[in-house]
Amino acid sequence: MHLTHYKTTPTGDTVITFPRLECWNAKTKVATVAADVNKRRVLCRIPLTLLRERFGATPEEPMQAVTTHRLVIQEAARRLIETESFEEDGSVLIGAQDI
C-alpha cells in the first residue's frame, strides 16, 4: 500500500479528530493512535522508549500509558499535523521534543 504525503487545506479549515483507534506493534515497539484530518486517516506513532521516559510505561503493558495520557499524546499529534510534520509514509512520529 502506498500512502501519499498529506497536506492540510490552505484555508486553515483543518478539522482534526481522534477516534478511539489505537494499536501496539510488538515488533517495532511503537504505539499508534489514529487521527482523522479532514476525513482522512493519519497514523500518529509514539515509540516505547518515549512512553517509558515520559509516562512510565512498562514493556508488558505499553498501551496503558497511551490510555492514561491520551490527551497529551493527542495534543502532540495535533501540533505535528498542524505544522505538517509528516513522515514519508504520511504518518506523524511523536518525539521527545513534542511532549
PDB file of N, CA, C and O in Angstrom, residues 30-80:
ATOM      1  N   VAL A  30       6.181   0.277  18.891  1.00  0.00           N
ATOM      2  CA  VAL A  30       5.610   1.591  18.634  1.00  0.00           C
ATOM      3  C   VAL A  30       4.096   1.519  18.810  1.00  0.00           C
ATOM      4  O   VAL A  30       3.447   0.614  18.286  1.00  0.00           O
ATOM      5  N   ALA A  31       3.550   2.487  19.545  1.00  0.00           N
ATOM      6  CA  ALA A  31       2.097   2.620  19.676  1.00  0.00           C
ATOM      7  C   ALA A  31       1.615   3.549  18.565  1.00  0.00           C
ATOM      8  O   ALA A  31       2.303   4.500  18.197  1.00  0.00           O
ATOM      9  N   THR A  32       0.424   3.263  18.047  1.00  0.00           N
ATOM     10  CA  THR A  32      -0.164   4.100  17.013  1.00  0.00           C
ATOM     11  C   THR A  32      -1.543   4.544  17.452  1.00  0.00           C
ATOM     12  O   THR A  32      -2.353   3.731  17.900  1.00  0.00           O
ATOM     13  N   VAL A  33      -1.789   5.838  17.332  1.00  0.00           N
ATOM     14  CA  VAL A  33      -3.084   6.440  17.623  1.00  0.00           C
ATOM     15  C   VAL A  33      -3.571   7.043  16.316  1.00  0.00           C
ATOM     16  O   VAL A  33      -2.806   7.718  15.616  1.00  0.00           O
ATOM     17  N   ALA A  34      -4.825   6.795  15.967  1.00  0.00           N
ATOM     18  CA  ALA A  34      -5.362   7.319  14.709  1.00  0.00           C
ATOM     19  C   ALA A  34      -5.905   8.727  14.895  1.00  0.00           C
ATOM     20  O   ALA A  34      -6.472   9.062  15.928  1.00  0.00           O
ATOM     21  N   ALA A  35      -5.709   9.535  13.852  1.00  0.00           N
ATOM     22  CA  ALA A  35      -6.318  10.861  13.777  1.00  0.00           C
ATOM     23  C   ALA A  35      -7.067  10.935  12.457  1.00  0.00           C
ATOM     24  O   ALA A  35      -6.643  10.349  11.464  1.00  0.00           O
ATOM     25  N   ASP A  36      -8.181  11.632  12.451  1.00  0.00           N
ATOM     26  CA  ASP A  36      -8.896  11.918  11.217  1.00  0.00           C
ATOM     27  C   ASP A  36      -8.673  13.390  10.920  1.00  0.00           C
ATOM     28  O   ASP A  36      -9.007  14.252  11.738  1.00  0.00           O
ATOM     29  N   VAL A  37      -8.087  13.660   9.773  1.00  0.00           N
ATOM     30  CA  VAL A  37      -7.769  15.030   9.364  1.00  0.00           C
ATOM     31  C   VAL A  37      -8.564  15.328   8.102  1.00  0.00           C
ATOM     32  O   VAL A  37      -8.288  14.761   7.049  1.00  0.00           O
ATOM     33  N   ASN A  38      -9.570  16.181   8.248  1.00  0.00           N
ATOM     34  CA  ASN A  38     -10.462  16.477   7.115  1.00  0.00           C
ATOM     35  C   ASN A  38     -10.948  15.187   6.459  1.00  0.00           C
ATOM     36  O   ASN A  38     -10.909  15.026   5.251  1.00  0.00           O
ATOM     37  N   LYS A  39     -11.363  14.251   7.302  1.00  0.00           N
ATOM     38  CA  LYS A  39     -11.928  12.955   6.903  1.00  0.00           C
ATOM     39  C   LYS A  39     -10.904  12.002   6.283  1.00  0.00           C
ATOM     40  O   LYS A  39     -11.265  11.011   5.676  1.00  0.00           O
ATOM     41  N   ARG A  40      -9.621  12.274   6.468  1.00  0.00           N
ATOM     42  CA  ARG A  40      -8.568  11.362   6.018  1.00  0.00           C
ATOM     43  C   ARG A  40      -7.803  10.872   7.240  1.00  0.00           C
ATOM     44  O   ARG A  40      -7.553  11.619   8.174  1.00  0.00           O
ATOM     45  N   ARG A  41      -7.432   9.608   7.228  1.00  0.00           N
ATOM     46  CA  ARG A  41      -6.765   8.989   8.369  1.00  0.00           C
ATOM     47  C   ARG A  41      -5.276   9.307   8.369  1.00  0.00           C
ATOM     48  O   ARG A  41      -4.604   9.154   7.357  1.00  0.00           O
ATOM     49  N   VAL A  42      -4.772   9.743   9.513  1.00  0.00           N
ATOM     50  CA  VAL A  42      -3.344   9.951   9.726  1.00  0.00           C
ATOM     51  C   VAL A  42      -2.953   9.114  10.941  1.00  0.00           C
ATOM     52  O   VAL A  42      -3.600   9.191  11.985  1.00  0.00           O
ATOM     53  N   LEU A  43      -1.909   8.301  10.796  1.00  0.00           N
ATOM     54  CA  LEU A  43      -1.434   7.486  11.903  1.00  0.00           C
ATOM     55  C   LEU A  43      -0.389   8.264  12.687  1.00  0.00           C
ATOM     56  O   LEU A  43       0.554   8.813  12.112  1.00  0.00           O
ATOM     57  N   CYS A  44      -0.575   8.316  14.000  1.00  0.00           N
ATOM     58  CA  CYS A  44       0.304   9.073  14.891  1.00  0.00           C
ATOM     59  C   CYS A  44       1.050   8.057  15.746  1.00  0.00           C
ATOM     60  O   CYS A  44       0.445   7.345  16.534  1.00  0.00           O
ATOM     61  N   ARG A  45       2.348   8.003  15.583  1.00  0.00           N
ATOM     62  CA  ARG A  45       3.145   6.968  16.226  1.00  0.00           C
ATOM     63  C   ARG A  45       3.979   7.539  17.375  1.00  0.00           C
ATOM     64  O   ARG A  45       4.479   8.645  17.283  1.00  0.00           O
ATOM     65  N   ILE A  46       4.109   6.711  18.420  1.00  0.00           N
ATOM     66  CA  ILE A  46       4.934   7.091  19.570  1.00  0.00           C
ATOM     67  C   ILE A  46       5.692   5.844  20.047  1.00  0.00           C
ATOM     68  O   ILE A  46       5.086   4.815  20.332  1.00  0.00           O
ATOM     69  N   PRO A  47       7.018   5.912  20.089  1.00  0.00           N
ATOM     70  CA  PRO A  47       7.810   4.727  20.436  1.00  0.00           C
ATOM     71  C   PRO A  47       7.776   4.404  21.933  1.00  0.00           C
ATOM     72  O   PRO A  47       7.568   5.281  22.774  1.00  0.00           O
ATOM     73  N   LEU A  48       8.004   3.132  22.240  1.00  0.00           N
ATOM     74  CA  LEU A  48       8.021   2.666  23.627  1.00  0.00           C
ATOM     75  C   LEU A  48       9.049   3.438  24.451  1.00  0.00           C
ATOM     76  O   LEU A  48       8.782   3.771  25.602  1.00  0.00           O
ATOM     77  N   THR A  49      10.198   3.734  23.885  1.00  0.00           N
ATOM     78  CA  THR A  49      11.224   4.454  24.653  1.00  0.00           C
ATOM     79  C   THR A  49      10.682   5.775  25.190  1.00  0.00           C
ATOM     80  O   THR A  49      10.933   6.121  26.343  1.00  0.00           O
ATOM     81  N   LEU A  50       9.904   6.484  24.389  1.00  0.00           N
ATOM     82  CA  LEU A  50       9.330   7.747  24.832  1.00  0.00           C
ATOM     83  C   LEU A  50       8.185   7.523  25.821  1.00  0.00           C
ATOM     84  O   LEU A  50       8.049   8.260  26.791  1.00  0.00           O
ATOM     85  N   LEU A  51       7.387   6.492  25.583  1.00  0.00           N
ATOM     86  CA  LEU A  51       6.311   6.162  26.527  1.00  0.00           C
ATOM     87  C   LEU A  51       6.889   5.838  27.904  1.00  0.00           C
ATOM     88  O   LEU A  51       6.332   6.232  28.927  1.00  0.00           O
ATOM     89  N   ARG A  52       8.013   5.133  27.922  1.00  0.00           N
ATOM     90  CA  ARG A  52       8.654   4.795  29.198  1.00  0.00           C
ATOM     91  C   ARG A  52       9.243   6.034  29.861  1.00  0.00           C
ATOM     92  O   ARG A  52       9.059   6.270  31.060  1.00  0.00           O
ATOM     93  N   GLU A  53       9.945   6.851  29.062  1.00  0.00           N
ATOM     94  CA  GLU A  53      10.625   8.041  29.587  1.00  0.00           C
ATOM     95  C   GLU A  53       9.653   9.075  30.143  1.00  0.00           C
ATOM     96  O   GLU A  53       9.843   9.609  31.220  1.00  0.00           O
ATOM     97  N   ARG A  54       8.593   9.352  29.398  1.00  0.00           N
ATOM     98  CA  ARG A  54       7.670  10.430  29.777  1.00  0.00           C
ATOM     99  C   ARG A  54       6.537   9.980  30.700  1.00  0.00           C
ATOM    100  O   ARG A  54       6.076  10.738  31.532  1.00  0.00           O
ATOM    101  N   PHE A  55       6.086   8.718  30.490  1.00  0.00           N
ATOM    102  CA  PHE A  55       4.873   8.294  31.183  1.00  0.00           C
ATOM    103  C   PHE A  55       5.049   7.044  32.041  1.00  0.00           C
ATOM    104  O   PHE A  55       4.084   6.542  32.593  1.00  0.00           O
ATOM    105  N   GLY A  56       6.261   6.525  32.133  1.00  0.00           N
ATOM    106  CA  GLY A  56       6.498   5.349  32.962  1.00  0.00           C
ATOM    107  C   GLY A  56       5.875   4.071  32.440  1.00  0.00           C
ATOM    108  O   GLY A  56       5.561   3.167  33.210  1.00  0.00           O
ATOM    109  N   ALA A  57       5.708   3.978  31.122  1.00  0.00           N
ATOM    110  CA  ALA A  57       5.108   2.777  30.523  1.00  0.00           C
ATOM    111  C   ALA A  57       5.976   1.557  30.776  1.00  0.00           C
ATOM    112  O   ALA A  57       7.196   1.664  30.897  1.00  0.00           O
ATOM    113  N   THR A  58       5.333   0.412  30.870  1.00  0.00           N
ATOM    114  CA  THR A  58       6.062  -0.835  31.027  1.00  0.00           C
ATOM    115  C   THR A  58       6.047  -1.582  29.696  1.00  0.00           C
ATOM    116  O   THR A  58       5.092  -1.467  28.930  1.00  0.00           O
ATOM    117  N   PRO A  59       7.104  -2.360  29.425  1.00  0.00           N
ATOM    118  CA  PRO A  59       7.123  -3.139  28.181  1.00  0.00           C
ATOM    119  C   PRO A  59       5.977  -4.159  28.110  1.00  0.00           C
ATOM    120  O   PRO A  59       5.525  -4.523  27.034  1.00  0.00           O
ATOM    121  N   GLU A  60       5.500  -4.590  29.282  1.00  0.00           N
ATOM    122  CA  GLU A  60       4.427  -5.582  29.314  1.00  0.00           C
ATOM    123  C   GLU A  60       3.063  -4.972  28.956  1.00  0.00           C
ATOM    124  O   GLU A  60       2.216  -5.640  28.376  1.00  0.00           O
ATOM    125  N   GLU A  61       2.833  -3.716  29.334  1.00  0.00           N
ATOM    126  CA  GLU A  61       1.543  -3.063  29.074  1.00  0.00           C
ATOM    127  C   GLU A  61       1.743  -1.621  28.598  1.00  0.00           C
ATOM    128  O   GLU A  61       1.300  -0.675  29.244  1.00  0.00           O
ATOM    129  N   PRO A  62       2.364  -1.450  27.431  1.00  0.00           N
ATOM    130  CA  PRO A  62       2.663  -0.098  26.962  1.00  0.00           C
ATOM    131  C   PRO A  62       1.411   0.721  26.635  1.00  0.00           C
ATOM    132  O   PRO A  62       1.417   1.942  26.794  1.00  0.00           O
ATOM    133  N   MET A  63       0.345   0.066  26.239  1.00  0.00           N
ATOM    134  CA  MET A  63      -0.855   0.802  25.852  1.00  0.00           C
ATOM    135  C   MET A  63      -1.578   1.408  27.049  1.00  0.00           C
ATOM    136  O   MET A  63      -2.390   2.316  26.885  1.00  0.00           O
ATOM    137  N   GLN A  64      -1.263   0.944  28.255  1.00  0.00           N
ATOM    138  CA  GLN A  64      -1.851   1.559  29.443  1.00  0.00           C
ATOM    139  C   GLN A  64      -1.420   3.021  29.541  1.00  0.00           C
ATOM    140  O   GLN A  64      -2.214   3.901  29.879  1.00  0.00           O
ATOM    141  N   ALA A  65      -0.164   3.308  29.200  1.00  0.00           N
ATOM    142  CA  ALA A  65       0.324   4.690  29.218  1.00  0.00           C
ATOM    143  C   ALA A  65      -0.378   5.521  28.145  1.00  0.00           C
ATOM    144  O   ALA A  65      -0.680   6.694  28.367  1.00  0.00           O
ATOM    145  N   VAL A  66      -0.654   4.915  27.003  1.00  0.00           N
ATOM    146  CA  VAL A  66      -1.373   5.624  25.935  1.00  0.00           C
ATOM    147  C   VAL A  66      -2.776   5.974  26.414  1.00  0.00           C
ATOM    148  O   VAL A  66      -3.242   7.100  26.230  1.00  0.00           O
ATOM    149  N   THR A  67      -3.441   5.042  27.053  1.00  0.00           N
ATOM    150  CA  THR A  67      -4.792   5.279  27.560  1.00  0.00           C
ATOM    151  C   THR A  67      -4.790   6.373  28.630  1.00  0.00           C
ATOM    152  O   THR A  67      -5.605   7.292  28.593  1.00  0.00           O
ATOM    153  N   THR A  68      -3.871   6.269  29.568  1.00  0.00           N
ATOM    154  CA  THR A  68      -3.806   7.217  30.677  1.00  0.00           C
ATOM    155  C   THR A  68      -3.444   8.630  30.217  1.00  0.00           C
ATOM    156  O   THR A  68      -3.961   9.610  30.745  1.00  0.00           O
ATOM    157  N   HIS A  69      -2.568   8.732  29.218  1.00  0.00           N
ATOM    158  CA  HIS A  69      -2.056  10.035  28.776  1.00  0.00           C
ATOM    159  C   HIS A  69      -2.544  10.391  27.366  1.00  0.00           C
ATOM    160  O   HIS A  69      -1.870  11.129  26.647  1.00  0.00           O
ATOM    161  N   ARG A  70      -3.707   9.883  27.022  1.00  0.00           N
ATOM    162  CA  ARG A  70      -4.269  10.076  25.686  1.00  0.00           C
ATOM    163  C   ARG A  70      -4.319  11.556  25.273  1.00  0.00           C
ATOM    164  O   ARG A  70      -3.927  11.908  24.167  1.00  0.00           O
ATOM    165  N   LEU A  71      -4.787  12.437  26.142  1.00  0.00           N
ATOM    166  CA  LEU A  71      -4.947  13.848  25.768  1.00  0.00           C
ATOM    167  C   LEU A  71      -3.608  14.518  25.464  1.00  0.00           C
ATOM    168  O   LEU A  71      -3.515  15.313  24.524  1.00  0.00           O
ATOM    169  N   VAL A  72      -2.574  14.201  26.224  1.00  0.00           N
ATOM    170  CA  VAL A  72      -1.242  14.771  25.979  1.00  0.00           C
ATOM    171  C   VAL A  72      -0.705  14.277  24.638  1.00  0.00           C
ATOM    172  O   VAL A  72      -0.153  15.049  23.844  1.00  0.00           O
ATOM    173  N   ILE A  73      -0.871  12.993  24.369  1.00  0.00           N
ATOM    174  CA  ILE A  73      -0.406  12.397  23.112  1.00  0.00           C
ATOM    175  C   ILE A  73      -1.175  12.989  21.933  1.00  0.00           C
ATOM    176  O   ILE A  73      -0.589  13.343  20.910  1.00  0.00           O
ATOM    177  N   GLN A  74      -2.483  13.119  22.078  1.00  0.00           N
ATOM    178  CA  GLN A  74      -3.288  13.688  21.001  1.00  0.00           C
ATOM    179  C   GLN A  74      -2.910  15.139  20.721  1.00  0.00           C
ATOM    180  O   GLN A  74      -2.862  15.560  19.569  1.00  0.00           O
ATOM    181  N   GLU A  75      -2.628  15.901  21.758  1.00  0.00           N
ATOM    182  CA  GLU A  75      -2.239  17.302  21.555  1.00  0.00           C
ATOM    183  C   GLU A  75      -0.901  17.394  20.824  1.00  0.00           C
ATOM    184  O   GLU A  75      -0.713  18.238  19.949  1.00  0.00           O
ATOM    185  N   ALA A  76       0.041  16.524  21.173  1.00  0.00           N
ATOM    186  CA  ALA A  76       1.327  16.484  20.465  1.00  0.00           C
ATOM    187  C   ALA A  76       1.109  16.119  19.002  1.00  0.00           C
ATOM    188  O   ALA A  76       1.691  16.738  18.100  1.00  0.00           O
ATOM    189  N   ALA A  77       0.263  15.135  18.759  1.00  0.00           N
ATOM    190  CA  ALA A  77      -0.041  14.725  17.384  1.00  0.00           C
ATOM    191  C   ALA A  77      -0.718  15.866  16.622  1.00  0.00           C
ATOM    192  O   ALA A  77      -0.388  16.133  15.463  1.00  0.00           O
ATOM    193  N   ARG A  78      -1.634  16.551  17.269  1.00  0.00           N
ATOM    194  CA  ARG A  78      -2.339  17.684  16.637  1.00  0.00           C
ATOM    195  C   ARG A  78      -1.343  18.758  16.184  1.00  0.00           C
ATOM    196  O   ARG A  78      -1.416  19.262  15.070  1.00  0.00           O
ATOM    197  N   ARG A  79      -0.391  19.090  17.053  1.00  0.00           N
ATOM    198  CA  ARG A  79       0.604  20.114  16.683  1.00  0.00           C
ATOM    199  C   ARG A  79       1.441  19.663  15.490  1.00  0.00           C
ATOM    200  O   ARG A  79       1.747  20.460  14.600  1.00  0.00           O
ATOM    201  N   LEU A  80       1.830  18.388  15.466  1.00  0.00           N
ATOM    202  CA  LEU A  80       2.614  17.873  14.340  1.00  0.00           C
ATOM    203  C   LEU A  80       1.806  17.916  13.038  1.00  0.00           C
ATOM    204  O   LEU A  80       2.339  18.267  11.981  1.00  0.00           O
TER     205      LEU A  80
END
